[in-house]
mmCIF file of C-alpha atoms in Angstrom:
data_model
loop_
_atom_site.group_PDB
_atom_site.id
_atom_site.type_symbol
_atom_site.label_atom_id
_atom_site.label_comp_id
_atom_site.label_asym_id
_atom_site.label_seq_id
_atom_site.Cartn_x
_atom_site.Cartn_y
_atom_site.Cartn_z
ATOM 1 C CA UNK B 20 24.272 66.839 -146.000
ATOM 2 C CA UNK B 21 24.836 70.757 -146.537
ATOM 3 C CA UNK B 22 28.344 70.719 -145.247
ATOM 4 C CA UNK B 23 29.043 68.000 -148.120
ATOM 5 C CA UNK B 24 26.755 70.133 -150.449
ATOM 6 C CA UNK B 25 28.629 73.123 -149.706
ATOM 7 C CA UNK B 26 32.863 71.659 -149.792
ATOM 8 C CA UNK B 27 34.889 73.151 -153.396
ATOM 9 C CA UNK B 28 33.406 71.564 -156.395
ATOM 10 C CA UNK B 29 33.601 73.328 -159.565
ATOM 11 C CA UNK B 30 30.501 74.851 -162.073
ATOM 12 C CA UNK B 31 31.652 71.811 -164.224
ATOM 13 C CA UNK B 32 31.399 68.906 -161.699
ATOM 14 C CA UNK B 33 27.933 70.777 -160.551
ATOM 15 C CA UNK B 34 26.090 70.703 -163.960
ATOM 16 C CA UNK B 35 27.431 66.559 -164.324
ATOM 17 C CA UNK B 36 26.579 65.578 -161.863
ATOM 18 C CA UNK B 37 23.162 66.397 -162.482
ATOM 19 C CA UNK B 38 22.899 65.410 -165.960
ATOM 20 C CA UNK B 39 24.440 61.721 -165.650
ATOM 21 C CA UNK B 40 21.731 59.687 -163.531
ATOM 22 C CA UNK B 41 20.683 57.367 -165.956
ATOM 23 C CA UNK B 42 20.350 53.914 -163.595
ATOM 24 C CA UNK B 43 23.663 51.986 -164.484
ATOM 25 C CA UNK B 44 25.430 55.700 -163.961
ATOM 26 C CA UNK B 45 23.297 55.656 -160.113
ATOM 27 C CA UNK B 46 24.103 52.098 -159.829
ATOM 28 C CA UNK B 47 27.772 52.541 -161.017
ATOM 29 C CA UNK B 48 28.453 55.844 -158.093
ATOM 30 C CA UNK B 49 26.470 52.881 -155.188
ATOM 31 C CA UNK B 50 29.159 49.940 -156.211
ATOM 32 C CA UNK B 51 32.436 52.038 -155.798
ATOM 33 C CA UNK B 52 33.428 52.401 -152.969
ATOM 34 C CA UNK B 53 36.094 55.190 -153.593
ATOM 35 C CA UNK B 54 33.527 57.468 -154.762
ATOM 36 C CA UNK B 55 33.212 60.484 -152.604
ATOM 37 C CA UNK B 56 30.448 61.365 -150.365
ATOM 38 C CA UNK B 57 28.709 63.777 -152.657
ATOM 39 C CA UNK B 58 27.853 61.474 -155.739
ATOM 40 C CA UNK B 59 26.829 59.485 -153.268
ATOM 41 C CA UNK B 60 24.256 61.081 -151.859
ATOM 42 C CA UNK B 61 22.950 62.739 -155.106
ATOM 43 C CA UNK B 62 22.797 59.106 -156.748
ATOM 44 C CA UNK B 63 20.867 57.910 -154.151
ATOM 45 C CA UNK B 64 18.321 60.941 -154.696
ATOM 46 C CA UNK B 65 18.145 60.034 -158.016
ATOM 47 C CA UNK B 66 17.366 56.521 -157.532
ATOM 48 C CA UNK B 67 13.733 55.153 -158.929
ATOM 49 C CA UNK B 68 13.738 51.816 -158.847
ATOM 50 C CA UNK B 69 15.927 48.692 -158.702
ATOM 51 C CA UNK B 70 17.033 46.283 -161.654
ATOM 52 C CA UNK B 71 17.159 43.411 -159.546
ATOM 53 C CA UNK B 72 17.184 42.130 -156.372
ATOM 54 C CA UNK B 73 21.125 42.486 -155.897
ATOM 55 C CA UNK B 74 21.352 45.528 -156.635
ATOM 56 C CA UNK B 75 18.508 46.636 -153.773
ATOM 57 C CA UNK B 76 21.236 45.056 -151.344
ATOM 58 C CA UNK B 77 24.143 47.498 -152.614
ATOM 59 C CA UNK B 78 21.614 50.562 -151.793
ATOM 60 C CA UNK B 79 20.554 49.733 -148.732
ATOM 61 C CA UNK B 80 23.816 48.726 -147.837
ATOM 62 C CA UNK B 81 24.724 52.046 -147.183
ATOM 63 C CA UNK B 82 22.665 52.419 -144.141
ATOM 64 C CA UNK B 83 24.742 51.643 -141.795
ATOM 65 C CA UNK B 84 29.532 51.695 -142.218
ATOM 66 C CA UNK B 85 29.195 55.270 -144.273
ATOM 67 C CA UNK B 86 29.212 58.869 -144.261
ATOM 68 C CA UNK B 87 25.985 60.214 -141.597
ATOM 69 C CA UNK B 88 24.321 62.051 -144.522
ATOM 70 C CA UNK B 89 24.581 58.796 -146.279
ATOM 71 C CA UNK B 90 23.098 56.674 -144.501
ATOM 72 C CA UNK B 91 20.507 59.865 -143.527
ATOM 73 C CA UNK B 92 19.506 60.075 -147.399
ATOM 74 C CA UNK B 93 19.142 55.918 -147.497
ATOM 75 C CA UNK B 94 17.302 55.838 -144.698
ATOM 76 C CA UNK B 95 14.323 58.319 -146.020
ATOM 77 C CA UNK B 96 14.165 57.191 -149.628
ATOM 78 C CA UNK B 97 13.589 53.615 -147.613
ATOM 79 C CA UNK B 98 10.066 54.116 -147.861
ATOM 80 C CA UNK B 99 9.707 55.019 -150.981
ATOM 81 C CA UNK B 100 10.593 51.551 -151.955
ATOM 82 C CA UNK B 101 8.199 49.525 -149.452
ATOM 83 C CA UNK B 102 5.517 49.883 -151.907
ATOM 84 C CA UNK B 103 6.865 48.716 -155.223
ATOM 85 C CA UNK B 104 10.079 46.473 -153.779
ATOM 86 C CA UNK B 105 7.706 45.234 -150.720
ATOM 87 C CA UNK B 106 10.061 41.625 -151.032
ATOM 88 C CA UNK B 107 13.421 43.048 -150.817
ATOM 89 C CA UNK B 108 12.216 44.189 -147.466
ATOM 90 C CA UNK B 109 12.543 40.313 -146.222
ATOM 91 C CA UNK B 110 15.609 39.142 -147.633
ATOM 92 C CA UNK B 111 17.808 38.342 -144.311
ATOM 93 C CA UNK B 112 21.682 40.975 -145.932
ATOM 94 C CA UNK B 113 18.388 43.459 -145.817
ATOM 95 C CA UNK B 114 16.384 42.898 -141.991
ATOM 96 C CA UNK B 115 20.077 42.776 -140.490
ATOM 97 C CA UNK B 116 20.614 46.497 -142.096
ATOM 98 C CA UNK B 117 17.297 47.427 -140.560
ATOM 99 C CA UNK B 118 17.773 45.907 -137.431
ATOM 100 C CA UNK B 119 21.546 48.084 -136.882
ATOM 101 C CA UNK B 120 19.850 51.749 -138.600
ATOM 102 C CA UNK B 121 17.676 51.420 -135.638
ATOM 103 C CA UNK B 122 20.267 52.328 -132.787
ATOM 104 C CA UNK B 123 22.661 54.471 -135.392
ATOM 105 C CA UNK B 124 24.322 57.543 -133.677
ATOM 106 C CA UNK B 125 21.949 60.015 -135.518
ATOM 107 C CA UNK B 126 18.180 59.439 -134.294
ATOM 108 C CA UNK B 127 16.788 61.621 -137.540
ATOM 109 C CA UNK B 128 18.034 57.555 -138.786
ATOM 110 C CA UNK B 129 17.026 55.996 -135.431
ATOM 111 C CA UNK B 130 13.250 58.018 -136.673
ATOM 112 C CA UNK B 131 13.162 56.489 -140.371
ATOM 113 C CA UNK B 132 14.609 53.064 -139.402
ATOM 114 C CA UNK B 133 11.363 52.602 -137.188
ATOM 115 C CA UNK B 134 9.151 54.076 -140.022
ATOM 116 C CA UNK B 135 10.116 51.390 -141.967
ATOM 117 C CA UNK B 136 9.147 49.099 -139.309
ATOM 118 C CA UNK B 137 5.885 50.137 -138.509
ATOM 119 C CA UNK B 138 5.970 50.606 -142.230
ATOM 120 C CA UNK B 139 5.408 46.424 -142.918
ATOM 121 C CA UNK B 140 3.211 44.435 -140.644
ATOM 122 C CA UNK B 141 4.467 41.653 -142.183
ATOM 123 C CA UNK B 142 7.598 41.981 -140.582
ATOM 124 C CA UNK B 143 6.765 42.912 -137.560
ATOM 125 C CA UNK B 144 6.777 39.279 -135.844
ATOM 126 C CA UNK B 145 10.805 38.892 -136.736
ATOM 127 C CA UNK B 146 11.500 42.086 -135.661
ATOM 128 C CA UNK B 147 9.604 41.941 -132.370
ATOM 129 C CA UNK B 148 11.802 38.481 -131.807
ATOM 130 C CA UNK B 149 14.396 40.543 -132.409
ATOM 131 C CA UNK B 150 14.226 43.293 -130.527
ATOM 132 C CA UNK B 151 13.521 41.102 -127.539
ATOM 133 C CA UNK B 152 17.038 39.304 -127.633
ATOM 134 C CA UNK B 153 19.082 41.953 -128.692
ATOM 135 C CA UNK B 154 17.375 44.481 -125.256
ATOM 136 C CA UNK B 155 18.340 41.522 -123.449
ATOM 137 C CA UNK B 156 22.148 41.478 -124.678
ATOM 138 C CA UNK B 157 22.017 44.875 -123.882
ATOM 139 C CA UNK B 158 20.017 45.190 -120.599
ATOM 140 C CA UNK B 159 22.287 42.034 -119.161
ATOM 141 C CA UNK B 160 25.792 44.997 -120.425
ATOM 142 C CA UNK B 161 23.973 47.723 -118.508
ATOM 143 C CA UNK B 162 23.259 45.370 -115.572
ATOM 144 C CA UNK B 163 27.197 45.544 -115.889
ATOM 145 C CA UNK B 164 28.620 48.705 -116.337
ATOM 146 C CA UNK B 165 25.208 49.276 -113.229
ATOM 147 C CA UNK B 166 27.580 46.540 -111.056
ATOM 148 C CA UNK B 167 30.723 48.646 -112.101
ATOM 149 C CA UNK B 168 29.598 52.387 -111.478
ATOM 150 C CA UNK B 169 26.201 52.439 -109.791
ATOM 151 C CA UNK B 170 25.112 55.090 -111.752
ATOM 152 C CA UNK B 171 22.993 53.847 -114.494
ATOM 153 C CA UNK B 172 19.305 54.061 -112.000
ATOM 154 C CA UNK B 173 20.527 56.826 -109.280
ATOM 155 C CA UNK B 174 20.170 60.487 -110.528
ATOM 156 C CA UNK B 175 22.653 61.882 -107.812
ATOM 157 C CA UNK B 176 25.230 60.420 -109.909
ATOM 158 C CA UNK B 177 24.403 61.142 -113.347
ATOM 159 C CA UNK B 178 27.273 61.762 -115.766
ATOM 160 C CA UNK B 179 26.400 63.346 -118.870
ATOM 161 C CA UNK B 180 29.651 63.551 -120.836
ATOM 162 C CA UNK B 181 30.018 59.145 -119.723
ATOM 163 C CA UNK B 182 30.207 58.724 -123.457
ATOM 164 C CA UNK B 183 29.661 54.674 -122.728
ATOM 165 C CA UNK B 184 26.713 55.161 -119.916
ATOM 166 C CA UNK B 185 25.165 57.899 -122.974
ATOM 167 C CA UNK B 186 25.965 55.522 -125.969
ATOM 168 C CA UNK B 187 23.655 52.270 -124.103
ATOM 169 C CA UNK B 188 20.798 54.725 -122.951
ATOM 170 C CA UNK B 189 20.829 55.969 -126.387
ATOM 171 C CA UNK B 190 20.363 51.918 -127.735
ATOM 172 C CA UNK B 191 17.798 51.334 -124.992
ATOM 173 C CA UNK B 192 15.747 54.274 -125.837
ATOM 174 C CA UNK B 193 15.530 53.277 -129.281
ATOM 175 C CA UNK B 194 15.064 49.692 -129.224
ATOM 176 C CA UNK B 195 12.188 50.818 -127.043
ATOM 177 C CA UNK B 196 10.535 52.460 -129.848
ATOM 178 C CA UNK B 197 11.289 50.207 -132.127
ATOM 179 C CA UNK B 198 9.469 47.989 -129.967
ATOM 180 C CA UNK B 199 6.603 50.033 -129.336
ATOM 181 C CA UNK B 200 5.615 49.884 -133.805
ATOM 182 C CA UNK B 201 6.313 46.298 -134.186
ATOM 183 C CA UNK B 202 4.364 44.802 -131.087
ATOM 184 C CA UNK B 203 2.623 42.085 -132.115
ATOM 185 C CA UNK B 204 1.267 40.193 -128.707
ATOM 186 C CA UNK B 205 2.639 37.161 -128.910
ATOM 187 C CA UNK B 206 5.902 38.083 -126.689
ATOM 188 C CA UNK B 207 4.364 39.927 -123.801
ATOM 189 C CA UNK B 208 5.822 37.815 -121.315
ATOM 190 C CA UNK B 209 9.912 38.372 -122.692
ATOM 191 C CA UNK B 210 8.598 41.915 -122.661
ATOM 192 C CA UNK B 211 6.693 42.614 -119.401
ATOM 193 C CA UNK B 212 10.524 41.156 -117.827
ATOM 194 C CA UNK B 213 12.233 44.069 -119.537
ATOM 195 C CA UNK B 214 9.787 46.933 -118.906
ATOM 196 C CA UNK B 215 10.219 45.582 -115.543
ATOM 197 C CA UNK B 216 13.575 46.807 -115.597
ATOM 198 C CA UNK B 217 12.669 49.702 -117.769
ATOM 199 C CA UNK B 218 10.593 51.185 -115.195
ATOM 200 C CA UNK B 219 13.050 51.263 -112.706
ATOM 201 C CA UNK B 220 15.278 53.939 -114.870
ATOM 202 C CA UNK B 221 16.478 57.613 -113.543
ATOM 203 C CA UNK B 222 16.324 58.442 -116.771
ATOM 204 C CA UNK B 223 12.015 60.457 -117.321
ATOM 205 C CA UNK B 224 12.994 58.855 -121.437
ATOM 206 C CA UNK B 225 13.267 55.465 -121.084
ATOM 207 C CA UNK B 226 9.980 55.288 -118.393
ATOM 208 C CA UNK B 227 8.820 56.983 -121.110
ATOM 209 C CA UNK B 228 9.371 54.391 -124.009
ATOM 210 C CA UNK B 229 8.816 52.156 -121.208
ATOM 211 C CA UNK B 230 5.065 53.412 -120.767
ATOM 212 C CA UNK B 231 4.287 53.775 -124.359
ATOM 213 C CA UNK B 232 4.991 49.825 -124.681
ATOM 214 C CA UNK B 233 2.517 49.165 -121.679
ATOM 215 C CA UNK B 234 -0.595 50.717 -123.002
ATOM 216 C CA UNK B 235 0.241 48.580 -125.628
ATOM 217 C CA UNK B 236 0.388 45.379 -125.504
ATOM 218 C CA UNK B 237 -2.793 43.250 -123.542
ATOM 219 C CA UNK B 238 -3.196 42.848 -120.233
ATOM 220 C CA UNK B 239 -0.217 45.337 -119.108
ATOM 221 C CA UNK B 240 1.060 43.806 -115.376
ATOM 222 C CA UNK B 241 -1.784 46.608 -112.989
ATOM 223 C CA UNK B 242 1.344 46.749 -110.953
ATOM 224 C CA UNK B 243 3.062 47.803 -113.669
ATOM 225 C CA UNK B 244 0.706 50.506 -115.151
ATOM 226 C CA UNK B 245 0.525 51.736 -111.426
ATOM 227 C CA UNK B 246 4.200 53.009 -110.690
ATOM 228 C CA UNK B 247 4.365 54.706 -114.829
ATOM 229 C CA UNK B 248 0.791 56.467 -113.015
ATOM 230 C CA UNK B 249 3.006 57.572 -110.849
ATOM 231 C CA UNK B 250 6.181 58.927 -111.899
ATOM 232 C CA UNK B 251 7.230 61.934 -110.763
ATOM 233 C CA UNK B 252 7.529 63.364 -114.780
ATOM 234 C CA UNK B 253 4.755 64.645 -116.286
ATOM 235 C CA UNK B 254 6.194 62.513 -119.608
ATOM 236 C CA UNK B 255 5.834 59.849 -118.704
ATOM 237 C CA UNK B 256 2.961 59.817 -116.538
ATOM 238 C CA UNK B 257 0.848 61.383 -120.010
ATOM 239 C CA UNK B 258 1.518 57.858 -122.582
ATOM 240 C CA UNK B 259 -1.318 55.971 -119.012
ATOM 241 C CA UNK B 260 -2.915 59.212 -119.227
ATOM 242 C CA UNK B 261 -6.725 58.405 -120.133
ATOM 243 C CA UNK B 262 -5.832 55.236 -120.985
ATOM 244 C CA UNK B 263 -6.108 53.520 -117.944
ATOM 245 C CA UNK B 264 -8.847 53.991 -115.187
ATOM 246 C CA UNK B 265 -8.493 52.788 -112.350
ATOM 247 C CA UNK B 266 -7.928 54.425 -108.343
ATOM 248 C CA UNK B 267 -5.106 55.059 -107.276
#
């Protein structure tokens, strides 16, 4: 956001932005695709209420397909509206935006969206099912990638500059994190099948998220807990430390 705020705006422009932030002005700014990011950011910051469902849709639409600063401030503002506009989060448009926001390229946005999902208990069953679907699709893509490159599970073949690989790992990481915050224990069989796959990844962050999910589901398989407990990475082991009690 700082880069946008430091752009070459005149004193009069800055003053004008702050003087007129009526509700109509804010919505006019958000509805206009030609409005620059500076105005959109300040409009969103000053947004305190919604007069209609359509206005909420206009706002949450900025969570995706906009510049990073606009997406980020939209993600941060979402939590302010959970209590007063809870029903708007149940709209199909809103749910799809949140699902897409989970794997934003900006981790701050992903983190904020996961926090929103965690806050709405009634929506957790929906998100759990949808995230499971997306994870299964992503794992199929990864399987195809692995068949061609062979470096997804092999430490000796890591390539940190491989954008295609890193994008898949990033998406996998945040889908697993989102799944962890919305577990209902009603789809554990499907989740366990996913974890049997992700516990094998050479990237320790994926194994760490796998272990985090394992200790949050009922009756997690002993063999998977044992793999996590014996992992060579401290952060993976730490997820199950003091949470399970059995002999090696």
